[in-house]
XYZ file of C-alpha atoms in Angstrom:
775
model
C 0.166 -0.284 0.209
C 2.600 2.328 0.839
C 4.616 1.893 -2.225
C 1.078 2.332 -4.282
C 0.987 5.166 -2.816
C 4.722 6.474 -3.831
C 4.556 5.320 -7.187
C 1.216 7.772 -7.451
C 3.146 10.909 -5.699
C 5.930 10.170 -8.549
C 3.340 10.041 -11.291
C 1.550 13.199 -9.605
C 5.326 15.818 -9.552
C 6.066 14.354 -13.420
C 2.456 15.461 -14.370
C 2.862 18.668 -12.652
C 6.521 19.800 -13.760
C 4.225 19.273 -17.505
C 1.510 21.412 -16.142
C 3.225 24.804 -16.565
C 4.026 24.472 -20.190
C 0.539 22.716 -20.966
C -1.046 25.606 -20.096
C 1.464 28.225 -21.582
C 0.909 26.186 -25.226
C -3.075 26.107 -25.001
C -2.648 30.342 -24.339
C -0.547 30.854 -27.037
C -2.903 28.627 -29.062
C -5.237 30.810 -28.140
C -3.837 33.731 -28.969
C -2.550 33.786 -31.738
C -6.147 32.041 -32.815
C -7.874 35.203 -31.732
C -5.647 37.511 -33.175
C -5.404 35.756 -36.367
C -9.705 36.011 -36.270
C -9.182 39.280 -35.281
C -7.639 40.421 -38.360
C -9.665 38.612 -40.251
C -12.835 40.346 -39.309
C -11.327 43.621 -38.726
C -9.496 43.800 -42.133
C -12.778 42.569 -43.273
C -14.560 45.576 -41.567
C -12.025 48.227 -42.739
C -12.811 46.703 -45.902
C -16.563 47.603 -45.772
C -16.330 50.557 -43.784
C -14.052 52.346 -46.360
C -16.864 51.147 -49.065
C -19.501 52.342 -46.842
C -17.711 55.964 -46.178
C -16.987 55.908 -49.832
C -20.995 55.956 -50.520
C -21.373 58.558 -47.522
C -19.006 60.351 -49.401
C -20.287 60.313 -53.247
C -23.883 61.001 -51.777
C -22.790 63.565 -49.341
C -20.642 65.599 -52.411
C -23.944 64.845 -54.467
C -25.832 66.824 -52.069
C -23.069 69.382 -52.337
C -22.915 69.653 -56.329
C -26.528 69.932 -56.661
C -26.558 73.007 -53.566
C -23.862 74.582 -55.579
C -25.666 74.084 -58.887
C -28.765 75.682 -56.917
C -26.693 78.814 -55.833
C -25.211 79.108 -59.083
C -29.074 79.309 -60.336
C -29.824 81.587 -57.661
C -26.847 83.972 -57.938
C -27.713 83.952 -62.130
C -31.263 84.855 -60.711
C -30.388 87.281 -58.419
C -28.419 89.065 -61.397
C -31.297 88.665 -64.281
C -33.954 90.067 -61.393
C -32.005 93.716 -61.320
C -32.289 93.552 -64.968
C -35.566 92.624 -65.650
C -36.524 95.406 -62.409
C -34.443 97.978 -64.446
C -37.261 100.624 -65.775
C -34.912 101.294 -69.029
C -34.996 97.237 -69.843
C -39.088 96.945 -69.315
C -39.033 100.018 -71.517
C -37.455 98.734 -74.590
C -38.263 95.279 -73.932
C -42.364 97.353 -73.645
C -41.520 99.198 -77.128
C -39.440 96.212 -79.013
C -36.486 97.904 -78.565
C -34.380 94.963 -79.796
C -31.432 97.014 -80.159
C -31.615 98.195 -77.080
C -31.950 94.638 -75.824
C -29.632 92.718 -77.044
C -27.002 95.833 -75.820
C -28.555 95.011 -72.182
C -28.043 91.086 -72.157
C -24.802 91.287 -73.636
C -23.981 93.412 -70.749
C -25.777 91.673 -68.690
C -24.061 88.346 -70.294
C -20.456 90.013 -69.695
C -21.252 91.345 -66.120
C -22.227 88.285 -64.802
C -20.069 85.851 -66.393
C -22.257 83.888 -67.838
C -22.522 81.967 -71.203
C -25.543 83.270 -72.693
C -28.868 86.100 -71.805
C -31.869 85.692 -73.584
C -35.298 87.524 -73.225
C -37.997 84.761 -74.315
C -41.521 86.445 -74.447
C -44.792 85.121 -74.060
C -45.176 83.482 -77.181
C -41.330 81.824 -77.504
C -39.627 84.310 -79.200
C -36.387 84.540 -78.130
C -34.261 87.779 -78.147
C -30.804 86.988 -77.887
C -27.352 89.458 -78.195
C -25.582 89.354 -81.335
C -24.081 86.062 -81.846
C -26.015 84.516 -79.269
C -26.053 80.535 -79.121
C -29.610 78.601 -80.536
C -31.989 78.053 -77.946
C -35.381 76.272 -77.581
C -37.320 79.259 -76.458
C -40.970 77.377 -77.094
C -39.542 74.510 -74.926
C -38.316 77.015 -72.642
C -41.822 78.456 -72.592
C -43.685 75.636 -71.892
C -41.417 74.558 -68.714
C -41.962 77.961 -67.342
C -45.857 78.078 -67.849
C -45.659 74.816 -66.052
C -43.860 76.520 -62.967
C -40.068 75.786 -63.102
C -37.857 78.447 -63.301
C -35.129 77.052 -62.688
C -33.188 74.193 -64.288
C -31.468 72.732 -67.035
C -31.948 73.353 -71.066
C -30.285 72.949 -73.665
C -27.738 75.699 -75.072
C -26.950 75.299 -79.193
C -26.662 71.575 -78.305
C -25.020 71.748 -74.981
C -26.725 71.178 -71.426
C -26.418 74.244 -69.317
C -27.657 76.134 -66.129
C -30.772 78.115 -66.839
C -32.704 80.497 -64.460
C -35.705 82.474 -65.532
C -37.078 85.928 -63.923
C -39.870 87.264 -65.168
C -40.658 90.891 -66.609
C -43.869 92.221 -65.633
C -45.187 95.161 -67.374
C -47.003 94.844 -64.760
C -47.997 91.846 -66.075
C -46.315 89.040 -66.639
C -45.319 90.093 -70.417
C -42.060 87.634 -70.535
C -39.115 86.094 -68.930
C -35.748 87.090 -68.500
C -33.330 83.737 -68.724
C -29.418 83.203 -67.956
C -27.706 80.792 -68.999
C -24.418 79.026 -67.837
C -23.146 75.546 -69.518
C -22.275 72.128 -67.993
C -19.304 71.053 -70.221
C -16.356 69.003 -68.358
C -15.269 72.219 -67.433
C -17.471 73.208 -65.390
C -17.872 69.867 -63.373
C -13.942 69.566 -62.638
C -14.251 72.955 -61.508
C -17.331 72.061 -59.119
C -15.056 68.515 -58.561
C -12.495 70.683 -57.019
C -14.558 71.866 -54.221
C -15.427 68.330 -53.435
C -13.965 66.710 -50.078
C -12.742 63.955 -51.851
C -12.387 62.819 -55.307
C -15.006 62.600 -57.385
C -15.450 63.220 -61.371
C -19.293 64.585 -62.772
C -21.033 64.939 -65.764
C -24.245 65.992 -66.520
C -26.432 63.870 -69.415
C -29.928 63.761 -70.637
C -31.423 60.427 -69.745
C -32.022 59.436 -73.413
C -27.695 59.784 -73.787
C -27.241 57.879 -70.046
C -25.479 54.290 -70.628
C -27.900 51.696 -70.120
C -26.428 50.692 -66.498
C -26.467 53.707 -65.362
C -29.953 54.895 -67.150
C -31.317 51.533 -65.051
C -29.652 53.190 -61.485
C -32.683 54.282 -58.957
C -32.167 57.863 -58.284
C -30.303 58.801 -55.567
C -29.017 55.582 -54.736
C -25.344 54.427 -54.692
C -24.506 51.876 -57.035
C -21.022 49.958 -57.710
C -20.262 50.230 -61.336
C -17.401 48.833 -64.158
C -15.889 51.931 -65.550
C -12.540 52.852 -67.084
C -10.728 52.334 -63.791
C -11.796 49.560 -62.628
C -14.537 49.717 -60.006
C -16.497 52.566 -59.334
C -19.278 53.840 -57.209
C -21.874 55.879 -59.095
C -24.561 57.633 -58.095
C -27.287 59.155 -60.693
C -29.359 62.365 -58.947
C -32.020 64.260 -61.146
C -31.621 67.687 -61.882
C -34.569 69.774 -62.557
C -35.643 70.864 -66.349
C -36.371 74.174 -68.050
C -36.834 72.805 -71.448
C -39.439 70.621 -72.253
C -38.432 67.256 -73.313
C -35.391 67.671 -71.375
C -34.569 64.586 -68.419
C -31.179 65.678 -67.265
C -28.873 63.486 -64.621
C -25.831 64.223 -62.617
C -24.006 61.459 -62.511
C -21.302 61.471 -59.857
C -18.330 58.630 -59.445
C -15.593 58.202 -57.572
C -12.689 55.175 -57.818
C -12.877 52.420 -55.048
C -9.623 51.598 -54.970
C -8.526 55.956 -54.783
C -11.242 55.389 -51.924
C -9.600 52.290 -50.405
C -6.098 53.316 -50.710
C -6.171 55.360 -47.494
C -7.519 52.308 -45.601
C -4.510 50.111 -46.736
C -2.394 51.860 -44.331
C -4.433 51.098 -42.043
C -4.960 47.221 -42.632
C -1.150 47.083 -42.325
C -0.510 49.010 -39.416
C -3.770 46.447 -37.597
C -1.219 43.635 -38.634
C 1.842 44.941 -37.269
C -0.296 45.636 -34.133
C -1.909 42.139 -34.095
C 1.783 40.501 -34.020
C 3.511 42.543 -31.483
C 0.350 41.995 -29.281
C 0.800 38.285 -30.464
C 4.127 38.298 -28.966
C 2.875 39.932 -25.944
C 0.619 37.434 -24.998
C 3.068 35.184 -25.399
C 5.498 36.500 -23.151
C 2.615 36.932 -20.684
C 1.030 33.996 -21.213
C 4.326 31.529 -20.072
C 4.772 34.607 -17.143
C 1.256 33.287 -16.154
C 1.188 29.666 -16.934
C 4.559 29.526 -14.429
C 2.270 31.331 -11.716
C -0.405 28.642 -12.203
C 2.188 25.665 -12.131
C 4.200 27.548 -9.060
C 2.240 26.290 -6.395
C 1.356 22.745 -7.623
C 4.961 22.401 -8.056
C 6.112 22.962 -4.380
C 3.294 20.413 -3.915
C 5.006 17.968 -6.115
C 8.815 18.488 -4.272
C 6.754 17.724 -1.352
C 5.311 14.974 -2.815
C 8.896 13.918 -3.991
C 10.460 14.184 -1.406
C 7.426 11.702 0.638
C 7.639 9.157 -2.116
C 11.346 8.752 -1.612
C 10.742 8.499 2.085
C 11.495 11.559 3.399
C 8.811 13.126 5.830
C 8.163 17.066 4.749
C 5.477 19.316 4.933
C 4.385 22.419 3.229
C 2.315 25.147 4.463
C -0.399 25.508 1.520
C -1.789 29.172 1.650
C -3.760 28.962 -1.439
C -6.940 29.265 0.183
C -6.238 31.963 1.881
C -5.700 33.935 -1.352
C -8.711 32.944 -2.640
C -10.568 33.746 0.200
C -9.254 36.742 -0.560
C -9.462 37.143 -3.622
C -13.194 36.051 -3.016
C -13.970 39.097 -0.853
C -12.460 41.487 -2.743
C -14.162 40.065 -5.520
C -17.842 40.208 -3.791
C -17.286 43.806 -2.509
C -16.793 44.800 -6.475
C -19.548 43.390 -7.401
C -21.402 45.137 -4.407
C -19.960 48.528 -5.561
C -20.468 47.109 -9.084
C -24.109 46.671 -7.771
C -24.369 49.944 -6.156
C -23.751 51.826 -8.679
C -25.956 50.975 -11.271
C -28.436 51.514 -8.915
C -27.366 55.289 -8.809
C -26.831 55.506 -12.074
C -30.162 53.519 -13.215
C -31.702 55.828 -10.617
C -29.893 58.863 -11.426
C -31.169 58.220 -15.492
C -34.872 57.753 -14.865
C -35.546 60.521 -11.921
C -35.251 64.570 -11.632
C -31.633 65.149 -9.454
C -33.634 68.954 -8.235
C -36.828 67.096 -6.856
C -35.906 63.153 -6.923
C -39.458 62.912 -8.995
C -39.518 60.444 -11.929
C -38.152 62.515 -15.411
C -39.380 62.853 -18.499
C -38.053 59.552 -20.011
C -39.509 57.447 -17.016
C -42.828 59.341 -17.142
C -43.217 58.176 -20.976
C -41.978 54.748 -19.948
C -44.895 54.542 -17.389
C -47.144 56.202 -19.678
C -46.929 53.880 -22.738
C -47.392 50.580 -20.487
C -50.556 52.543 -19.202
C -51.780 53.766 -22.860
C -51.529 49.635 -23.666
C -53.717 48.532 -20.533
C -56.621 51.527 -20.984
C -59.737 51.399 -22.125
C -62.803 53.145 -22.937
C -64.027 52.210 -18.619
C -60.158 52.457 -17.740
C -58.730 55.677 -19.227
C -55.459 58.096 -18.701
C -55.055 61.616 -17.823
C -52.096 63.464 -18.343
C -51.579 66.849 -17.215
C -48.698 69.002 -18.567
C -47.804 71.847 -16.348
C -46.028 74.803 -16.624
C -45.138 77.446 -13.638
C -45.979 81.305 -14.990
C -43.045 83.412 -14.937
C -40.898 81.120 -13.832
C -37.660 83.196 -15.360
C -38.806 86.519 -13.744
C -38.821 84.896 -10.655
C -35.395 83.467 -10.837
C -33.997 86.623 -11.739
C -35.881 88.827 -9.291
C -36.088 86.728 -6.242
C -33.057 84.701 -7.278
C -32.322 81.013 -8.174
C -32.447 79.010 -4.855
C -35.912 80.536 -4.072
C -36.512 79.079 -7.189
C -35.515 75.717 -6.784
C -36.800 75.971 -3.602
C -40.451 76.670 -5.487
C -39.831 73.674 -7.730
C -39.617 71.298 -5.437
C -42.298 72.507 -3.062
C -44.659 72.442 -6.337
C -43.188 68.753 -6.925
C -44.115 68.019 -3.172
C -47.625 69.201 -2.595
C -48.241 67.095 -6.253
C -47.343 63.905 -4.573
C -48.611 64.208 -1.373
C -51.978 65.581 -3.091
C -52.273 62.513 -5.799
C -50.452 59.774 -3.798
C -51.523 57.166 -6.548
C -50.588 58.761 -10.052
C -47.094 59.953 -10.900
C -45.554 63.054 -10.856
C -42.228 63.846 -13.412
C -40.465 67.418 -14.137
C -39.938 67.205 -17.781
C -36.989 69.894 -16.861
C -37.001 73.830 -16.309
C -40.123 74.720 -15.003
C -42.872 71.937 -16.625
C -44.311 69.344 -14.699
C -46.257 66.746 -16.137
C -48.824 64.241 -14.104
C -50.290 60.996 -15.066
C -52.941 59.436 -13.272
C -54.407 55.697 -14.496
C -57.244 53.619 -14.309
C -59.595 56.474 -14.769
C -63.417 55.317 -14.972
C -66.065 56.588 -17.303
C -68.024 58.245 -13.877
C -64.978 60.713 -12.764
C -65.065 64.126 -12.589
C -62.363 65.028 -15.026
C -63.464 68.906 -14.168
C -63.094 68.482 -10.486
C -59.712 66.727 -10.795
C -58.577 69.631 -12.642
C -60.233 72.283 -9.908
C -58.133 70.177 -7.691
C -54.815 70.637 -9.577
C -55.733 74.029 -10.255
C -56.323 74.175 -5.622
C -52.156 72.617 -5.455
C -50.942 75.283 -7.939
C -51.965 78.468 -7.905
C -52.067 79.545 -4.564
C -49.957 81.601 -1.727
C -47.250 79.563 -0.706
C -44.309 80.375 1.742
C -41.128 79.532 0.403
C -37.931 79.647 2.139
C -39.243 82.433 4.140
C -41.252 84.288 2.096
C -44.653 84.343 1.553
C -45.311 84.431 -2.878
C -47.821 83.488 -4.829
C -47.250 80.860 -6.642
C -49.146 80.393 -10.114
C -49.072 77.531 -12.589
C -51.464 76.746 -16.085
C -51.683 73.221 -17.212
C -53.673 71.652 -20.437
C -55.302 68.380 -19.677
C -55.437 64.818 -22.189
C -57.433 62.194 -22.069
C -57.146 58.778 -23.704
C -57.999 56.855 -25.479
C -60.656 59.832 -26.705
C -58.019 62.308 -27.266
C -55.011 59.694 -28.857
C -53.590 56.236 -28.408
C -50.178 56.239 -27.848
C -47.934 57.757 -25.664
C -46.217 60.661 -28.097
C -49.828 61.642 -29.006
C -51.522 61.815 -25.789
C -48.564 64.215 -24.741
C -48.444 66.197 -27.734
C -52.478 67.014 -27.022
C -51.556 67.857 -23.559
C -49.170 70.209 -24.752
C -51.418 71.896 -27.072
C -53.860 72.476 -24.059
C -51.648 74.158 -22.056
C -50.400 76.406 -24.920
C -54.127 77.055 -25.153
C -54.365 77.788 -21.098
C -50.890 79.389 -21.637
C -52.340 82.014 -24.207
C -55.491 82.752 -22.075
C -53.874 83.738 -19.093
C -52.174 83.029 -16.028
C -52.765 80.445 -13.664
C -55.540 78.505 -16.228
C -56.089 75.285 -17.648
C -57.602 73.623 -20.248
C -58.790 70.352 -21.941
C -57.659 68.963 -24.955
C -59.766 69.625 -28.139
C -59.943 68.587 -32.018
C -59.972 72.436 -32.488
C -56.407 72.918 -31.005
C -54.150 71.044 -33.093
C -55.972 72.406 -35.977
C -54.975 75.856 -34.645
C -51.191 74.340 -34.273
C -51.714 73.066 -37.836
C -52.318 76.701 -38.603
C -49.531 78.713 -36.428
C -47.589 75.458 -38.096
C -48.630 76.881 -41.467
C -48.074 80.263 -40.910
C -44.956 79.999 -39.619
C -43.158 78.541 -42.357
C -45.456 80.950 -44.671
C -43.733 83.907 -42.797
C -39.964 82.968 -43.127
C -41.269 82.813 -47.323
C -42.155 85.870 -46.711
C -39.173 87.342 -44.813
C -36.637 85.802 -47.750
C -39.338 87.226 -50.849
C -40.015 90.632 -48.833
C -43.731 90.358 -48.549
C -43.964 92.212 -45.456
C -45.119 96.163 -45.564
C -44.507 99.075 -43.464
C -48.203 101.073 -42.858
C -48.054 104.253 -41.273
C -50.495 105.665 -38.385
C -50.557 109.650 -37.878
C -49.609 111.476 -33.798
C -51.420 114.253 -33.958
C -50.669 117.367 -32.152
C -53.438 118.644 -30.049
C -51.314 121.338 -28.223
C -49.559 122.574 -32.064
C -52.685 121.124 -34.153
C -50.387 119.636 -36.440
C -49.486 116.146 -37.207
C -45.964 115.390 -35.652
C -44.484 111.873 -36.826
C -46.205 108.824 -37.881
C -46.578 105.403 -35.880
C -44.946 102.527 -38.238
C -47.278 99.528 -38.216
C -46.460 96.322 -40.174
C -48.363 94.310 -42.342
C -48.239 91.094 -44.209
C -50.477 91.166 -47.649
C -50.676 86.684 -47.870
C -50.514 86.093 -51.984
C -52.962 83.537 -51.065
C -54.989 84.605 -47.899
C -54.946 88.709 -48.149
C -53.933 90.876 -45.704
C -52.972 88.124 -42.498
C -53.435 90.535 -38.648
C -50.357 91.605 -36.865
C -52.229 89.804 -33.311
C -52.059 86.539 -35.833
C -48.758 86.503 -36.676
C -46.279 89.098 -34.494
C -47.132 86.321 -31.841
C -45.670 83.354 -33.810
C -42.568 85.958 -34.527
C -42.095 86.737 -30.943
C -42.109 82.719 -30.284
C -39.853 81.219 -33.497
C -37.301 84.260 -32.743
C -38.669 85.943 -36.360
C -39.680 89.006 -34.427
C -35.603 90.189 -34.505
C -35.318 89.901 -38.226
C -38.899 91.705 -38.507
C -37.930 94.477 -36.610
C -34.676 95.939 -37.342
C -36.061 95.160 -40.656
C -38.611 97.705 -40.077
C -36.556 100.273 -38.499
C -34.398 99.996 -41.679
C -37.745 101.141 -43.533
C -38.834 103.064 -41.439
C -36.068 105.279 -41.600
C -35.275 105.236 -44.663
C -39.543 106.319 -45.884
C -39.037 109.232 -42.901
C -36.108 110.515 -44.773
C -38.625 111.715 -47.355
C -41.108 113.094 -45.743
C -40.774 117.148 -45.198
C -41.036 119.191 -42.808
C -39.266 117.447 -39.049
C -41.825 114.552 -38.636
C -40.730 111.752 -36.566
C -41.486 108.220 -36.739
C -42.314 105.714 -34.048
C -41.349 102.023 -34.439
C -42.073 99.203 -31.776
C -39.170 97.402 -30.202
C -40.318 93.716 -29.542
C -38.009 92.298 -26.042
C -36.795 89.722 -28.075
C -34.934 92.067 -29.518
C -33.417 93.776 -26.738
C -32.528 90.764 -25.571
C -30.785 90.072 -28.596
C -27.769 91.381 -29.857
C -27.255 94.330 -32.241
C -30.013 96.416 -31.816
C -27.723 99.586 -31.485
C -25.373 98.867 -34.250
C -28.976 98.497 -36.692
C -30.314 102.054 -35.626
C -27.072 103.483 -36.256
C -26.729 101.851 -39.530
C -29.959 102.886 -40.306
C -29.691 106.243 -38.980
C -26.618 106.677 -41.524
C -27.829 104.909 -44.475
C -31.336 107.151 -44.922
C -29.594 110.491 -43.405
C -32.378 110.530 -41.232
C -31.466 112.887 -37.863
C -31.603 110.676 -34.659
C -34.121 112.726 -33.058
C -36.756 111.562 -35.330
C -36.820 108.386 -34.968
C -38.980 107.102 -31.750
C -38.387 103.494 -30.461
C -41.346 102.327 -28.603
C -41.159 99.599 -25.825
C -43.521 98.366 -22.978
C -42.745 97.237 -19.400
C -42.563 93.956 -20.213
C -39.205 94.147 -21.206
C -38.357 94.894 -18.178
C -38.901 91.193 -17.065
C -35.714 89.687 -16.539
C -32.251 91.618 -16.907
C -33.475 95.444 -15.961
C -29.306 96.382 -16.232
C -29.173 95.266 -19.471
C -32.314 96.392 -20.371
C -31.521 100.356 -19.081
C -27.803 100.373 -20.202
C -28.718 99.745 -23.974
C -32.168 102.673 -23.368
C -29.812 104.591 -22.463
C -27.169 103.688 -24.942
C -29.461 104.641 -27.651
C -30.502 107.836 -26.221
C -27.471 109.280 -26.080
C -27.222 108.658 -29.513
C -30.834 111.317 -29.938
C -33.093 108.801 -30.525
C -36.574 108.998 -28.299
C -37.948 106.891 -26.281
C -41.616 106.479 -25.729
C -43.047 104.012 -23.181
C -45.926 101.944 -24.781
C -49.572 101.242 -23.293
C -48.570 103.330 -19.373
C -50.878 102.517 -17.047
C -51.259 98.669 -17.517
C -48.458 97.050 -15.830
C -47.359 96.710 -12.277
C -44.466 99.220 -11.981
C -44.593 102.170 -14.479
C -43.286 104.920 -11.789
C -40.293 102.547 -11.161
C -39.519 103.349 -14.840
C -40.449 106.384 -15.032
C -37.730 106.862 -12.448
C -35.007 104.672 -13.965
C -35.025 105.642 -17.477
C -36.258 109.165 -18.437
C -38.613 108.139 -21.371
C -39.821 111.011 -23.749
C -43.162 109.645 -24.276
C -45.798 108.254 -22.749
C -48.510 106.645 -24.446
C -51.849 106.011 -22.229
C -53.101 102.747 -23.339
C -56.761 102.782 -25.562
C -58.171 101.081 -22.546
C -58.620 104.289 -20.525
C -59.575 106.134 -24.022
C -62.781 103.936 -24.756
C -63.332 104.290 -21.130
C -63.750 108.430 -21.405
C -67.177 107.978 -21.981
C -68.186 105.479 -19.720
C -67.097 108.018 -16.801
C -66.006 107.414 -14.007
C -62.730 107.151 -12.747
C -61.030 107.148 -16.295
C -60.834 111.018 -16.741
C -59.372 110.888 -13.110
C -56.309 108.282 -14.177
C -56.072 109.771 -17.470
C -55.691 113.210 -16.063
C -53.325 111.941 -13.070
C -51.151 110.329 -16.029
C -50.767 113.821 -17.850
C -49.989 115.472 -14.790
C -47.149 113.422 -14.187
C -46.037 112.958 -17.353
C -45.901 117.562 -17.461
C -44.067 117.548 -13.962
C -41.515 115.321 -15.561
C -41.290 117.167 -18.938
C -42.587 113.817 -20.762
C -45.115 114.235 -23.588
C -48.614 112.213 -23.632
C -49.791 110.318 -26.418
C -53.806 109.121 -26.108
C -54.194 105.553 -28.424
C -57.185 104.296 -29.618
C -59.139 107.941 -30.473
C -62.069 107.415 -32.392
C -64.438 110.496 -31.744
C -64.737 114.273 -31.592
C -66.022 113.633 -28.213
C -62.505 111.308 -27.520
C -60.287 114.075 -28.835
C -62.214 117.241 -26.600
C -62.094 115.037 -23.807
C -58.219 114.184 -24.126
C -57.538 118.398 -25.075
C -59.701 119.349 -22.057
C -57.415 117.104 -19.473
C -54.634 118.319 -21.002
C -52.770 115.290 -23.414
C -50.671 116.562 -25.607
C -50.953 114.026 -28.455
C -53.767 111.904 -30.220
C -53.304 108.673 -32.273
C -56.756 106.648 -33.477
C -58.867 105.894 -36.649
C -60.331 109.711 -35.647
C -57.723 111.049 -37.372
C -56.573 108.007 -40.082
C -56.704 104.120 -39.951
C -52.877 103.849 -41.282
C -51.667 103.698 -44.847
C -49.249 102.762 -47.209
C -46.506 104.887 -47.423
C -47.283 105.886 -51.089
C -50.556 107.568 -49.411
C -48.561 109.390 -46.772
C -48.180 112.682 -49.307
C -52.011 112.623 -49.430
C -52.647 112.613 -45.674
C -50.637 114.739 -44.881
C -52.238 116.965 -47.310
C -55.593 116.388 -46.133
C -55.085 116.867 -42.465
C -52.836 120.311 -42.652
C -53.439 122.601 -39.821
C -56.799 122.928 -37.380
C -58.985 123.449 -39.588
C -58.604 120.729 -41.840
C -59.087 118.358 -38.584
C -62.009 119.975 -37.580
C -63.712 119.644 -41.037
C -63.123 115.966 -40.366
C -64.380 115.978 -36.565
C -67.374 117.443 -38.583
C-alpha cells in the first residue's frame, strides 16, 4: 500500500512538471487563433467601412454638387432680377427696342460671367445679344408655364444651367433667362470643391449608358468604369426645357477610396503581431505563476515518495478567500453604482421625482392597458413667469419653488406619477380613471394645489401655474400623441392668461397646424420681402398738426390676403423671427421718414426679443447713417414687459440709444404693475396712454381722473403724453381738456400705405382741416 502511494505521488510530480508547459501552449495557441480571427474580421470590417464611407462621401458630395448648382442658379436669378426690374430694360422690352435689349443682354452676360442671356416672350420668341447661341424658346416657355423657373436647358446643343426671371409690365410679359454651360471644364471646377476625388457629368437621360440609366435615383451603386470598379450616383436635375430629363452623374473610384485604408490594415497587422508576442510572453509568465504552487506541492510529494517526511504550508486557500472577498466587494460596489446610475437616468436630480423618460415609459405601459372604462389622464404643467422669479428672487428660491410644486402635487395625488420634465415643466399621470370620474373636478383640485399663496424659504409669494389636460383613449391612443395633446392644451391655457387650465380639443391640433403653416409662410415672406409698413399719424393737440407717424407692420399674404398682426406677431415672437422683422422695420421706417417734409418723426415698436438680442444699437446707427435721418426724428416704442429679466442690461441699452439722440416712448402706460419705478429709472420722452383708458372716457367713472393723473405726472416730469385709440370727436375734446399733448386713432386716420402719406398730410394740414374732419 505504501509502495503504491509513493508511485502515485511520483506520477503526480511528473504530471505537475509538464502542466506549466501545457498551459503556456494552450494560451499561446488560443492567442494566435484569436489574433488571426481578429485580423481577418477587422480587415473585412475596414474594407466594408471604407466602402460605406466612400458611399457616404459620394452621397454627400452629390448633395454639395446640387447645392452649388442651386446656388449658382440663384446667383444667376438674382443678377437677372436686377435687370428685369430696371425701368429702362422694361421700357425697351415694352417698345420692342431690340437694339437696346441686345445691348443690355450682352452687358448682363459679360457682367455676370454667364454664357448667354436672352429674353423669351410669351409666344416663345427668343431675343438675345449679337452672336447668341441657339435656344429653343418654345420648349423653355412650356416649362416656364408649368411653374418651373430653375433648371437645365439646351444651349446650342449643349446642356446648360438656366434661371428665369419674370418681366412684368406690370403683368407678366416675358421671361429673362440666363444660361451657364455644364461642360467637362465646368463640372471639373465643381469637383475641385469636393472633399474627395469625384468625377461628374450631366447628361440627358436618353444619352446615358444603359447601366446608369437603370439605376434608381439618389442611390449609390457599384459599376464597372474605365479605371475599374467605381461608385456611382445618379441624381435628377430640374429641367427648364420640355422633353429634357437632365441627370447629374457622379463617380468615385473604389481603388482610390480604399487606398487610404491599406496602411491602416498594415498597421493593424503589425499591432496584432506585437500583441501576439507580448501575449505569448505574458502567457508563459502566467503559466509559471499557476504551476508554481503545484510545483511546490509536487516537490513535497517527491520527498515524501522518497521516504522523507516533509510538510508544506499551502497559502492558496487564504488567497482564494481574499480574492473572493475582494470580488464580492467589487460586485457589491458595481451593483450599487448601477442602481445609482439607473435611478439618476430615470429621476430628476433637483426634485427627486421621475423625469420625462420615466414618465413616458410608465405612460406607454398605461396606454396599453387603457380602455373606455379604464382611462388615462395626463396633465402638462408649466409654472407662470418662472424666469422672472429666478431673475428677481434668485435661483435658490426658484429651486425651492420647483421642489414645493413637485412635493405638494405628489402629496395631494399619492397614486399618481408626478414627473419633472425639465425647467419649470411638470407632468401628472393618472391611470385607471373610470367613466364616472369627474375630470373637471380633478382639474379644479390640481388648480387648487398649483395656484395659491405659499411660503418658500421664509418668503410669502403667490404660486401660479397653467396646465393642459388630455385624456386617453378619447384624445389619443399612444403616449407621444397624448402628451402632445396635453401640450397643445397647455399652450391654449398659456394663451388665455396665467393660472389657467384647458382640456384638449380637436380644434387645438388644427390651430397648431395652422400656426405651423403660418410660420412656414412667414419665413418665405421674409425671404421674398412680402411685408409692408403702414403709417398712422400722431397728431399734436397743442400745435394742431401732424408731428409724426407710427410705423405698423402689415403682411399682404399672396393667397390669404392681409394677415392681421394679432395672428403673425405672436408667432414671430415665439420663433425669434421678430428680431429680423424688427430690424427690417427700423431700416424701412427710417428710409421712408427721410423722404417726409419738415421735422416729421417716425415711431417704431421694439419687441422684448429685440432688446434681449445683440445688434439693436448697431441696427439703429446703421439705419440712421444710411438714410440720413436725424436721430431725434426716430422714436422707439417699448412696453414694460422688456424690463422682465435683465433690467440692468435693458436700461444700459436704452441709455445708449438715447445718447444717440433717439427718442424713447413707453407704450401702453398704465397697464403694468410698476410703471412709476420705470419712470424713475429711465427718462422717457413720451408716455402712450393705453386705449382702454380712452374707451372708458365715454363711460365716465374714474377714467378721467386716471388720464388726468397721468398727464399731470408726465407734465411735471417734462414728458409728452399721447393717447391711443381716439375714435370720436368727443374723445378728442375730452383729451384736449384733460391736457393730453398728442392723440392717435381712427378719428384722425387709419394706418395708410407709405405712398398715401403725402395725400394724408395734405388732407390733415392745419387745425381747420382737422375740425372739418371731425365734422
